[in-house]
Short mmCIF file of C-alpha atoms in Angstrom, two decimals:
data_model
loop_
_atom_site.label_atom_id
_atom_site.label_comp_id
_atom_site.label_asym_id
_atom_site.label_seq_id
_atom_site.Cartn_x
_atom_site.Cartn_y
_atom_site.Cartn_z
CA UNK A 9 21.62 12.50 -25.87
CA UNK A 10 20.58 13.56 -29.19
CA UNK A 11 16.80 14.68 -28.62
CA UNK A 12 16.37 15.13 -32.44
CA UNK A 13 17.47 11.37 -32.67
CA UNK A 14 15.60 9.69 -30.32
CA UNK A 15 12.14 11.80 -31.20
CA UNK A 16 13.39 9.83 -34.65
CA UNK A 17 13.68 6.50 -33.36
CA UNK A 18 10.36 6.96 -30.73
CA UNK A 19 8.24 8.89 -32.25
CA UNK A 20 6.18 5.82 -34.40
CA UNK A 21 6.37 4.27 -30.52
CA UNK A 22 4.38 7.34 -29.30
CA UNK A 23 2.06 7.59 -32.37
CA UNK A 24 1.11 4.06 -31.86
CA UNK A 25 0.73 4.57 -28.36
CA UNK A 26 -2.25 7.38 -29.21
CA UNK A 27 -3.50 5.92 -31.73
CA UNK A 28 -4.39 2.50 -29.14
CA UNK A 29 -5.99 5.17 -26.22
CA UNK A 30 -7.76 6.69 -29.26
CA UNK A 31 -9.60 3.44 -29.61
CA UNK A 32 -10.31 3.27 -26.16
CA UNK A 33 -12.46 -0.27 -25.38
CA UNK A 34 -11.84 -1.84 -28.85
CA UNK A 35 -9.01 -3.19 -28.45
CA UNK A 36 -8.31 -6.72 -29.22
CA UNK A 37 -6.36 -8.88 -26.23
CA UNK A 38 -2.62 -8.44 -28.17
CA UNK A 39 -3.58 -5.00 -28.42
CA UNK A 40 -4.34 -4.14 -25.10
CA UNK A 41 -0.92 -6.04 -23.93
CA UNK A 42 0.23 -4.21 -26.74
CA UNK A 43 -1.02 -0.83 -25.08
CA UNK A 44 0.79 -1.75 -21.23
CA UNK A 45 4.13 -2.14 -22.65
CA UNK A 46 3.82 0.79 -25.10
CA UNK A 47 2.80 3.02 -22.38
CA UNK A 48 6.05 1.28 -20.39
CA UNK A 49 8.40 2.52 -22.32
CA UNK A 50 6.80 5.18 -22.78
CA UNK A 51 7.09 6.40 -19.23
CA UNK A 52 10.87 5.59 -19.25
CA UNK A 53 11.23 8.06 -22.65
CA UNK A 54 9.42 10.84 -20.61
CA UNK A 55 11.62 10.13 -17.39
CA UNK A 56 14.95 10.16 -19.84
CA UNK A 57 13.79 13.23 -21.88
CA UNK A 58 12.97 15.09 -18.26
CA UNK A 59 16.85 14.81 -16.47
CA UNK A 60 18.96 14.61 -19.21
CA UNK A 61 17.56 17.09 -22.14
CA UNK A 62 14.28 18.58 -21.17
CA UNK A 63 12.27 20.19 -23.99
CA UNK A 64 9.20 21.40 -22.55
CA UNK A 65 7.15 20.87 -25.71
CA UNK A 66 8.15 17.46 -26.22
CA UNK A 67 7.27 16.75 -22.03
CA UNK A 68 4.04 18.02 -22.28
CA UNK A 69 3.45 15.90 -24.92
CA UNK A 70 4.28 12.37 -23.35
CA UNK A 71 3.53 13.89 -19.73
CA UNK A 72 -0.10 13.83 -21.23
CA UNK A 73 -0.19 10.31 -22.95
CA UNK A 74 1.96 8.91 -20.15
CA UNK A 75 -0.43 10.05 -18.16
CA UNK A 76 -4.00 9.00 -20.39
CA UNK A 77 -2.36 5.81 -20.84
CA UNK A 78 -1.86 4.88 -16.85
CA UNK A 79 -5.83 6.51 -16.67
CA UNK A 80 -6.55 3.02 -19.33
CA UNK A 81 -4.20 0.44 -17.92
CA UNK A 82 -4.93 1.12 -14.28
CA UNK A 83 -8.97 1.96 -15.12
CA UNK A 84 -10.55 4.71 -13.36
CA UNK A 85 -11.28 3.75 -9.83
CA UNK A 86 -14.68 5.49 -7.42
CA UNK A 87 -14.35 5.40 -3.44
CA UNK A 88 -17.23 4.15 -1.37
CA UNK A 89 -17.75 2.50 1.81
CA UNK A 90 -15.31 0.05 1.17
CA UNK A 91 -12.35 2.33 0.90
CA UNK A 92 -13.83 4.29 4.06
CA UNK A 93 -14.07 1.65 5.86
CA UNK A 94 -10.16 0.70 4.66
CA UNK A 95 -8.96 3.96 5.78
CA UNK A 96 -11.17 3.79 9.27
CA UNK A 97 -9.98 0.06 10.51
CA UNK A 98 -6.15 0.89 8.68
CA UNK A 99 -5.16 3.98 6.55
CA UNK A 100 -5.88 6.06 9.42
CA UNK A 101 -4.94 4.13 12.50
CA UNK A 102 -1.60 3.06 11.10
CA UNK A 103 -1.12 7.19 10.42
CA UNK A 104 -1.50 8.17 13.54
CA UNK A 105 0.51 4.93 14.83
CA UNK A 106 3.58 5.84 12.86
CA UNK A 107 3.44 8.96 14.23
CA UNK A 108 3.31 8.47 17.12
CA UNK A 109 7.58 9.43 17.97
CA UNK A 110 6.62 12.59 16.93
CA UNK A 111 3.21 13.39 18.72
CA UNK A 112 4.45 11.32 21.90
CA UNK A 113 6.72 13.96 23.07
CA UNK A 114 5.41 16.26 22.16
CA UNK A 115 2.30 15.60 24.44
CA UNK A 116 4.28 15.34 26.98
CA UNK A 117 6.16 19.11 26.56
CA UNK A 118 3.56 20.13 25.88
CA UNK A 119 2.28 19.09 29.36
CA UNK A 120 5.24 20.29 31.00
CA UNK A 121 4.68 23.56 29.57
CA UNK A 122 1.20 23.80 30.59
CA UNK A 123 1.75 22.76 34.10
CA UNK A 124 5.12 25.44 34.23
CA UNK A 125 2.92 28.53 32.94
CA UNK A 126 -0.04 27.15 35.60
CA UNK A 127 2.64 27.14 38.35
CA UNK A 128 3.95 29.79 37.53
CA UNK A 129 0.96 31.96 36.87
CA UNK A 130 -0.69 30.69 40.33
CA UNK A 131 2.62 31.52 42.63
CA UNK A 132 3.09 34.71 41.42
CA UNK A 133 0.22 37.27 42.19
CA UNK A 134 2.24 40.25 39.67
CA UNK A 135 1.57 38.32 36.56
CA UNK A 136 -1.93 37.69 37.69
CA UNK A 137 -2.43 40.90 38.31
CA UNK A 138 -1.21 41.54 34.69
CA UNK A 139 -3.44 39.62 33.65
CA UNK A 140 -6.58 41.16 34.26
CA UNK A 141 -7.67 43.38 36.96
CA UNK A 142 -8.77 41.57 41.06
CA UNK A 143 -12.45 41.76 40.46
CA UNK A 144 -12.07 40.51 37.13
CA UNK A 145 -10.31 37.52 38.20
CA UNK A 146 -12.59 36.72 40.63
CA UNK A 147 -15.05 37.14 38.28
CA UNK A 148 -13.49 34.13 36.01
CA UNK A 149 -12.37 32.08 38.86
CA UNK A 150 -15.71 32.45 41.58
CA UNK A 151 -17.95 29.20 42.28
CA UNK A 152 -20.25 29.67 38.94
CA UNK A 153 -18.09 32.76 37.67
CA UNK A 154 -16.91 32.89 34.12
CA UNK A 155 -14.71 29.14 33.93
CA UNK A 156 -17.95 27.01 35.11
CA UNK A 157 -20.76 29.39 32.70
CA UNK A 158 -18.94 28.49 30.08
CA UNK A 159 -19.37 25.77 28.85
CA UNK A 160 -23.68 26.12 29.46
CA UNK A 161 -23.50 29.38 28.05
CA UNK A 162 -25.06 28.05 24.56
CA UNK A 163 -27.24 25.45 23.70
CA UNK A 164 -25.34 22.03 23.83
CA UNK A 165 -25.75 21.55 20.08
CA UNK A 166 -24.43 25.03 19.01
CA UNK A 167 -20.81 24.37 21.44
CA UNK A 168 -20.47 21.16 20.13
CA UNK A 169 -20.66 21.86 16.67
CA UNK A 170 -18.69 25.50 17.04
CA UNK A 171 -15.74 23.83 19.54
CA UNK A 172 -15.56 20.59 17.02
CA UNK A 173 -15.01 23.92 14.79
CA UNK A 174 -12.49 25.45 15.92
CA UNK A 175 -10.91 22.11 16.71
CA UNK A 176 -10.98 21.33 13.38
CA UNK A 177 -9.61 23.99 11.95
CA UNK A 178 -6.66 24.10 14.79
CA UNK A 179 -5.65 20.16 13.80
CA UNK A 180 -5.62 20.57 9.97
CA UNK A 181 -3.61 24.12 10.15
CA UNK A 182 -0.86 22.11 12.15
CA UNK A 183 -1.58 19.67 9.77
CA UNK A 184 -0.79 21.42 6.32
CA UNK A 185 1.24 24.68 7.61
CA UNK A 186 4.01 21.46 9.30
CA UNK A 187 6.01 21.83 5.93
CA UNK A 188 6.88 25.70 6.88
CA UNK A 189 9.54 24.04 8.61
CA UNK A 190 7.53 23.48 11.81
CA UNK A 191 7.38 27.73 13.35
CA UNK A 192 3.51 27.88 12.79
CA UNK A 193 2.52 24.86 14.59
CA UNK A 194 5.22 24.91 17.08
CA UNK A 195 3.48 29.07 17.66
CA UNK A 196 -0.28 26.98 17.56
CA UNK A 197 0.86 24.98 20.28
CA UNK A 198 2.33 26.85 22.10
CA UNK A 199 -0.96 29.41 22.01
CA UNK A 200 -2.60 26.02 23.24
CA UNK A 201 -0.70 25.35 26.14
CA UNK A 202 -0.81 28.93 27.18
CA UNK A 203 -4.81 28.88 27.58
CA UNK A 204 -4.93 25.58 29.16
CA UNK A 205 -1.71 27.08 31.93
CA UNK A 206 -3.59 30.13 31.86
CA UNK A 207 -6.67 28.18 33.66
CA UNK A 208 -5.04 26.23 35.30
CA UNK A 209 -2.89 28.69 37.34
CA UNK A 210 -5.99 31.22 37.90
CA UNK A 211 -8.07 28.64 38.96
CA UNK A 212 -5.55 27.23 40.85
CA UNK A 213 -4.52 30.32 43.12
CA UNK A 214 -8.22 30.22 43.62
CA UNK A 215 -8.27 26.96 45.36
CA UNK A 216 -10.44 25.79 42.67
CA UNK A 217 -7.50 24.01 40.79
CA UNK A 218 -10.41 20.65 41.16
CA UNK A 219 -12.60 22.08 40.05
CA UNK A 220 -11.23 23.37 36.69
CA UNK A 221 -9.67 19.86 35.95
CA UNK A 222 -13.09 18.45 36.68
CA UNK A 223 -14.40 20.42 33.67
CA UNK A 224 -11.35 20.18 31.26
CA UNK A 225 -10.44 16.61 31.75
CA UNK A 226 -13.98 15.27 30.10
CA UNK A 227 -13.42 16.11 26.58
CA UNK A 228 -9.91 18.03 27.11
CA UNK A 229 -7.57 14.34 26.98
CA UNK A 230 -9.00 13.19 22.72
CA UNK A 231 -9.21 16.57 22.26
CA UNK A 232 -5.51 17.17 23.66
CA UNK A 233 -4.54 13.95 22.18
CA UNK A 234 -6.00 14.89 19.01
CA UNK A 235 -4.52 17.79 18.75
CA UNK A 236 -0.67 17.15 20.00
CA UNK A 237 -1.73 13.93 17.22
CA UNK A 238 -2.04 16.88 14.81
CA UNK A 239 1.22 18.92 16.05
CA UNK A 240 3.06 16.07 15.93
CA UNK A 241 2.58 14.77 12.75
CA UNK A 242 2.97 18.43 11.45
CA UNK A 243 6.55 18.68 13.27
CA UNK A 244 7.43 15.20 10.56
CA UNK A 245 6.01 17.21 8.13
CA UNK A 246 7.91 19.83 8.52
CA UNK A 247 11.60 18.06 9.58
CA UNK A 248 10.32 15.55 6.34
CA UNK A 249 11.66 19.21 4.26
CA UNK A 250 15.32 19.21 6.35
CA UNK A 251 15.79 15.56 6.18
CA UNK A 252 13.51 13.40 4.01
CA UNK A 253 15.10 9.87 4.00
CA UNK A 254 16.09 7.48 1.38
CA UNK A 255 13.74 9.40 -0.54
CA UNK A 256 13.33 12.37 -2.51
CA UNK A 257 12.57 15.92 -0.98
CA UNK A 258 9.89 16.27 -3.39
CA UNK A 259 8.84 12.18 -3.11
CA UNK A 260 9.00 12.04 1.11
CA UNK A 261 6.92 15.29 0.60
CA UNK A 262 4.23 13.41 -0.86
CA UNK A 263 3.89 10.88 1.35
CA UNK A 264 3.58 11.91 4.51
CA UNK A 265 1.36 15.21 2.73
CA UNK A 266 -0.76 12.62 1.53
CA UNK A 267 -0.77 10.91 4.83
CA UNK A 268 -1.21 13.90 7.08
CA UNK A 269 -4.21 15.55 5.16
CA UNK A 270 -6.24 11.39 5.17
CA UNK A 271 -5.29 12.71 8.94
CA UNK A 272 -7.18 15.31 9.00
CA UNK A 273 -10.79 13.91 8.16
CA UNK A 274 -9.81 11.18 10.39
CA UNK A 275 -8.28 13.92 14.21
CA UNK A 276 -11.77 16.00 12.73
CA UNK A 277 -14.04 12.47 13.38
CA UNK A 278 -12.21 12.43 16.32
CA UNK A 279 -12.28 16.12 17.42
CA UNK A 280 -16.29 15.93 16.97
CA UNK A 281 -16.30 13.17 19.35
CA UNK A 282 -14.70 15.77 21.98
CA UNK A 283 -16.71 17.95 21.30
CA UNK A 284 -19.98 16.02 21.76
CA UNK A 285 -18.39 15.24 24.97
CA UNK A 286 -17.60 19.03 25.54
CA UNK A 287 -20.86 20.06 25.04
CA UNK A 288 -23.28 17.40 26.50
CA UNK A 289 -21.08 16.17 29.27
CA UNK A 290 -18.68 18.69 30.43
CA UNK A 291 -21.84 20.74 31.56
CA UNK A 292 -23.90 18.08 32.82
CA UNK A 293 -25.24 17.80 35.87
CA UNK A 294 -23.35 14.29 36.62
CA UNK A 295 -21.29 13.65 39.27
CA UNK A 296 -17.22 15.20 38.66
CA UNK A 297 -15.78 11.28 39.11
CA UNK A 298 -18.37 10.64 36.63
CA UNK A 299 -17.82 12.58 33.67
CA UNK A 300 -13.37 11.94 33.88
CA UNK A 301 -15.07 8.42 34.00
CA UNK A 302 -16.77 9.52 29.97
CA UNK A 303 -13.34 10.91 28.92
CA UNK A 304 -11.17 8.71 30.25
CA UNK A 305 -13.29 5.72 28.62
CA UNK A 306 -12.72 8.07 25.66
CA UNK A 307 -9.14 8.46 25.72
CA UNK A 308 -8.44 4.59 25.96
CA UNK A 309 -10.93 3.58 23.27
CA UNK A 310 -8.45 5.77 20.80
CA UNK A 311 -5.07 4.55 21.86
CA UNK A 312 -6.26 1.38 21.52
CA UNK A 313 -7.93 1.20 18.50
CA UNK A 314 -4.32 3.05 17.31
CA UNK A 315 -1.89 1.00 19.19
CA UNK A 316 -4.02 -2.44 18.08
CA UNK A 317 -5.72 -1.46 14.47
CA UNK A 318 -2.99 1.18 14.04
CA UNK A 319 -0.21 -1.58 14.96
CA UNK A 320 -1.53 -3.75 12.82
CA UNK A 321 -1.70 -2.43 10.33
CA UNK A 322 1.24 -0.57 10.27
CA UNK A 323 2.81 -3.47 10.55
CA UNK A 324 1.78 -5.29 7.82
CA UNK A 325 3.08 -1.64 5.69
CA UNK A 326 0.01 0.23 5.64
CA UNK A 327 1.68 3.62 5.97
CA UNK A 328 -2.33 6.38 6.03
CA UNK A 329 -1.63 6.58 2.01
CA UNK A 330 -3.68 6.67 -0.84
CA UNK A 331 -3.98 3.51 -2.63
CA UNK A 332 -1.36 3.21 -5.59
CA UNK A 333 -3.55 3.44 -7.99
CA UNK A 334 -4.65 6.50 -7.19
CA UNK A 335 -1.65 8.10 -6.40
CA UNK A 336 0.60 9.94 -8.94
CA UNK A 337 2.65 7.94 -11.26
CA UNK A 338 6.52 8.31 -10.04
CA UNK A 339 8.88 8.12 -13.58
CA UNK A 340 11.41 5.57 -13.51
CA UNK A 341 14.66 7.99 -12.33
CA UNK A 342 17.79 7.53 -15.52
CA UNK A 343 20.93 5.99 -14.00
#
């Protein structure tokens, strides 16, 4: 491409678009139609220049011009209650549903890992001795010991807030750090499963595994599911770096990344529910069966939410991405 000839040929169109944009809302109907046409042409011109004859100054000018025109054509839009409702009833559950092929295997393998770690610790006294001294282990696992009093060590409200903050941070880290080829996500997941496995092993060796599960299951079912969803989504994001599929790597990462950030908000709400259960139900005086039932009901409600609302929205084409008008414009690709 001869850049000088190209600029000379189309400069008048760019200048005309700039003049129309400066007039704002005083355009006639014909001028508004002209602005849309010039916006589309200028976007194509920008794509051609970027792919064939990149010039920083000209690219910068046309990028700004296209952005202004796009804002004028699409109009400014404010998020409102309708957007929040659409996110909660379609966007978020659809994103979780679409990621199920990643987070379900993550959940299964992680649970198996925690069980293996628990078995290994529970059946090997030398491993237990490496974790802590015998008197410290007895203090942890005895009736009324630290494993039991942990959930009532602080006022319920502050404990729930602390747990929610920690878990939301862990989920957000899984979602955002997945782009680093999955390694940080695997490490975060391993630490979580190691912590769970140590509890299983120590309490199991003390003959109190039923007590431990009675304390963990009420909040742990929903909490761990949220962590598995975050980890699976982070792993999918990391795999997108390796294999972006039919989209360009940049476009695929942008789409998956926006959905992952939206999922961080949704999972924070899910973890808020599990935090409330952990703060108010787990340490309560309710019978073990009642506490576990509350946890099972919360878990089933989340799965129904994902598979019914999310599955329906996903089949309708919802990806959990932001509205098209709020995305960065994807310019045409020059042949």
